[in-house]
Short mmCIF file of C-alpha atoms in Angstrom, two decimals:
data_model
loop_
_atom_site.label_atom_id
_atom_site.label_comp_id
_atom_site.label_asym_id
_atom_site.label_seq_id
_atom_site.Cartn_x
_atom_site.Cartn_y
_atom_site.Cartn_z
CA UNK A 738 0.00 0.00 0.00
CA UNK A 739 1.39 3.38 -1.03
CA UNK A 740 0.31 5.28 2.09
CA UNK A 741 2.05 2.75 4.33
CA UNK A 742 5.30 3.05 2.34
CA UNK A 743 5.11 6.86 2.27
CA UNK A 744 4.52 7.10 6.03
CA UNK A 745 7.40 4.76 6.87
CA UNK A 746 9.65 6.95 4.73
CA UNK A 747 8.39 10.18 6.36
CA UNK A 748 8.78 8.73 9.87
CA UNK A 749 12.28 7.49 9.17
CA UNK A 750 13.29 10.94 7.91
CA UNK A 751 11.47 13.04 10.51
CA UNK A 752 13.64 15.73 12.12
CA UNK A 753 14.67 14.75 15.66
CA UNK A 754 13.99 18.27 17.00
CA UNK A 755 10.53 18.50 15.44
CA UNK A 756 9.69 14.96 16.57
CA UNK A 757 10.61 15.90 20.14
CA UNK A 758 8.61 19.16 19.98
CA UNK A 759 5.49 17.42 18.70
CA UNK A 760 5.87 14.46 21.07
CA UNK A 761 6.08 16.74 24.13
CA UNK A 762 3.10 18.83 22.99
CA UNK A 763 0.87 15.87 22.13
CA UNK A 764 1.64 13.84 25.26
CA UNK A 765 0.92 16.87 27.47
CA UNK A 766 -2.50 17.29 25.84
CA UNK A 767 -3.22 13.55 26.09
CA UNK A 768 -2.29 13.36 29.77
CA UNK A 769 -4.46 16.41 30.55
CA UNK A 770 -7.48 14.89 28.76
CA UNK A 771 -10.51 13.44 30.55
CA UNK A 772 -9.96 10.19 28.65
CA UNK A 773 -6.52 9.74 30.20
CA UNK A 774 -7.55 11.05 33.64
CA UNK A 775 -10.51 8.62 33.85
CA UNK A 776 -8.48 5.52 32.95
CA UNK A 777 -6.73 3.37 35.56
CA UNK A 778 -5.36 0.62 33.30
CA UNK A 779 -3.69 1.99 30.18
CA UNK A 780 -2.37 -0.12 27.31
CA UNK A 781 0.67 1.32 25.56
CA UNK A 782 2.86 -0.18 22.85
CA UNK A 783 6.60 -0.68 22.73
CA UNK A 784 7.50 1.80 19.99
CA UNK A 785 10.18 1.22 17.40
CA UNK A 786 12.58 4.10 16.72
CA UNK A 787 10.41 5.45 13.90
CA UNK A 788 7.10 5.26 15.81
CA UNK A 789 5.63 7.83 18.17
CA UNK A 790 7.80 7.92 21.29
CA UNK A 791 5.67 6.86 24.27
CA UNK A 792 8.57 6.50 26.73
CA UNK A 793 7.31 9.40 28.90
CA UNK A 794 4.02 7.54 29.44
CA UNK A 795 5.80 4.47 30.80
CA UNK A 796 7.07 6.65 33.66
CA UNK A 797 3.56 7.48 34.90
CA UNK A 798 3.13 6.09 38.41
CA UNK A 799 -0.58 6.62 39.08
CA UNK A 800 -1.75 4.24 36.32
CA UNK A 801 -1.35 0.53 35.69
CA UNK A 802 0.60 0.27 32.43
CA UNK A 803 -0.06 -2.68 30.12
CA UNK A 804 1.60 -3.74 26.87
CA UNK A 805 0.52 -6.14 24.13
CA UNK A 806 1.54 -9.77 23.88
CA UNK A 807 1.10 -11.40 20.48
CA UNK A 808 -0.54 -14.81 20.37
CA UNK A 809 -0.98 -17.35 17.55
CA UNK A 810 -3.52 -16.66 14.77
CA UNK A 811 -2.83 -12.90 14.90
CA UNK A 812 -4.49 -12.50 18.27
CA UNK A 813 -3.15 -10.49 21.21
CA UNK A 814 -3.77 -9.75 24.86
CA UNK A 815 -2.53 -7.03 27.16
CA UNK A 816 -0.47 -7.86 30.23
CA UNK A 817 1.16 -5.82 32.98
CA UNK A 818 4.29 -3.92 31.95
CA UNK A 819 7.19 -5.02 34.11
CA UNK A 820 10.76 -4.31 33.00
CA UNK A 821 11.92 -7.45 34.84
CA UNK A 822 9.58 -9.68 32.83
CA UNK A 823 10.00 -8.79 29.16
CA UNK A 824 10.98 -11.08 26.27
CA UNK A 825 11.60 -10.51 22.56
CA UNK A 826 8.58 -11.21 20.37
CA UNK A 827 8.74 -12.70 16.88
CA UNK A 828 8.61 -9.09 15.62
CA UNK A 829 11.72 -8.10 17.58
CA UNK A 830 9.72 -5.99 20.03
CA UNK A 831 9.68 -6.48 23.77
CA UNK A 832 6.54 -8.06 25.21
CA UNK A 833 5.48 -9.45 28.59
CA UNK A 834 6.53 -12.99 29.43
CA UNK A 835 3.23 -13.32 31.31
CA UNK A 836 0.02 -14.80 29.90
CA UNK A 837 -2.04 -13.07 32.64
CA UNK A 838 -4.45 -10.95 30.60
CA UNK A 839 -5.51 -7.57 31.95
CA UNK A 840 -8.35 -5.70 30.22
CA UNK A 841 -7.39 -2.03 29.78
CA UNK A 842 -9.67 0.97 30.30
CA UNK A 843 -7.79 2.84 27.59
CA UNK A 844 -5.66 1.68 24.67
CA UNK A 845 -3.14 3.95 22.94
CA UNK A 846 -3.33 2.47 19.44
CA UNK A 847 -0.28 2.55 17.13
CA UNK A 848 -0.31 2.96 13.37
CA UNK A 849 1.11 4.79 10.40
CA UNK A 850 -1.71 7.01 9.07
CA UNK A 851 -5.14 8.16 10.29
CA UNK A 852 -8.05 9.78 8.50
CA UNK A 853 -10.48 12.41 9.84
CA UNK A 854 -12.82 9.71 11.20
CA UNK A 855 -10.09 8.04 13.27
CA UNK A 856 -9.57 5.04 11.00
CA UNK A 857 -5.95 4.00 10.75
CA UNK A 858 -3.51 2.22 8.54
CA UNK A 859 -1.29 0.05 10.69
CA UNK A 860 1.62 -2.19 9.90
CA UNK A 861 -0.58 -4.80 8.25
CA UNK A 862 -0.86 -7.54 10.87
CA UNK A 863 -4.44 -6.80 11.92
CA UNK A 864 -3.73 -7.50 15.60
CA UNK A 865 -5.25 -4.25 16.86
CA UNK A 866 -8.34 -4.35 14.62
CA UNK A 867 -9.07 -7.89 15.82
CA UNK A 868 -8.67 -6.86 19.46
CA UNK A 869 -10.62 -3.60 19.07
CA UNK A 870 -13.54 -5.37 17.38
CA UNK A 871 -14.47 -6.78 20.81
CA UNK A 872 -13.03 -4.06 23.09
CA UNK A 873 -15.48 -1.84 24.98
CA UNK A 874 -13.12 0.71 26.55
CA UNK A 875 -11.67 3.94 25.18
CA UNK A 876 -9.12 4.19 22.37
CA UNK A 877 -6.80 7.01 21.36
CA UNK A 878 -3.89 7.50 19.02
CA UNK A 879 -1.06 10.01 19.24
CA UNK A 880 0.21 11.10 15.85
CA UNK A 881 2.58 13.55 14.22
CA UNK A 882 1.01 16.30 12.11
CA UNK A 883 1.82 14.65 8.76
CA UNK A 884 0.21 11.32 9.69
CA UNK A 885 -3.33 12.57 9.07
CA UNK A 886 -4.22 11.48 5.52
CA UNK A 887 -7.35 11.06 3.44
CA UNK A 888 -8.16 7.41 2.67
CA UNK A 889 -11.13 5.04 2.66
CA UNK A 890 -10.99 2.45 5.45
CA UNK A 891 -11.32 -1.26 4.77
CA UNK A 892 -14.35 -3.21 6.02
CA UNK A 893 -12.52 -4.75 9.01
CA UNK A 894 -10.96 -1.45 10.18
CA UNK A 895 -11.94 -0.10 13.60
CA UNK A 896 -11.68 3.66 14.24
CA UNK A 897 -10.08 5.02 17.40
CA UNK A 898 -12.25 7.30 19.53
CA UNK A 899 -9.81 10.22 19.72
CA UNK A 900 -6.71 11.26 17.81
CA UNK A 901 -4.24 13.62 19.48
CA UNK A 902 -1.94 15.53 17.15
CA UNK A 903 0.22 18.65 17.17
CA UNK A 904 -0.53 21.89 15.42
CA UNK A 905 1.35 22.20 12.14
CA UNK A 906 4.33 24.50 12.36
CA UNK A 907 4.93 25.74 8.82
#
């Protein structure tokens, strides 16, 4: 898919200073939001170097932080984030070694591109769409200003409830 390729290229070439500026701005707005404030169990993702940097959120002490664990048949669960109990997944990302599932109140959903309605283009595995199809809590995404794109979602796509992004600085 062209949008996926284009976004990977843009993310890989994103200025470090601008990435930091937008990350700080967006995470401050997210953490001040009612959605964040009302959640006790928050699912984050272990970002790769090109993805949105969530490291500041892992330092939050008043929330229970969860991360995804991939299962067979493109399924996943969320388990408690514990730096002492992480293993490498088949994708090279760190994931919990625990199979103790915890249902989050809020999921911060990763991806590459989002449209105005909150539909997203992810990395193509379908893990999040499968999980979100039966999830009843809140969902948000944090995105850089260039990740909002016009596209038609596919039938199986699930929109996130809120998208937090930075103001464009032209």
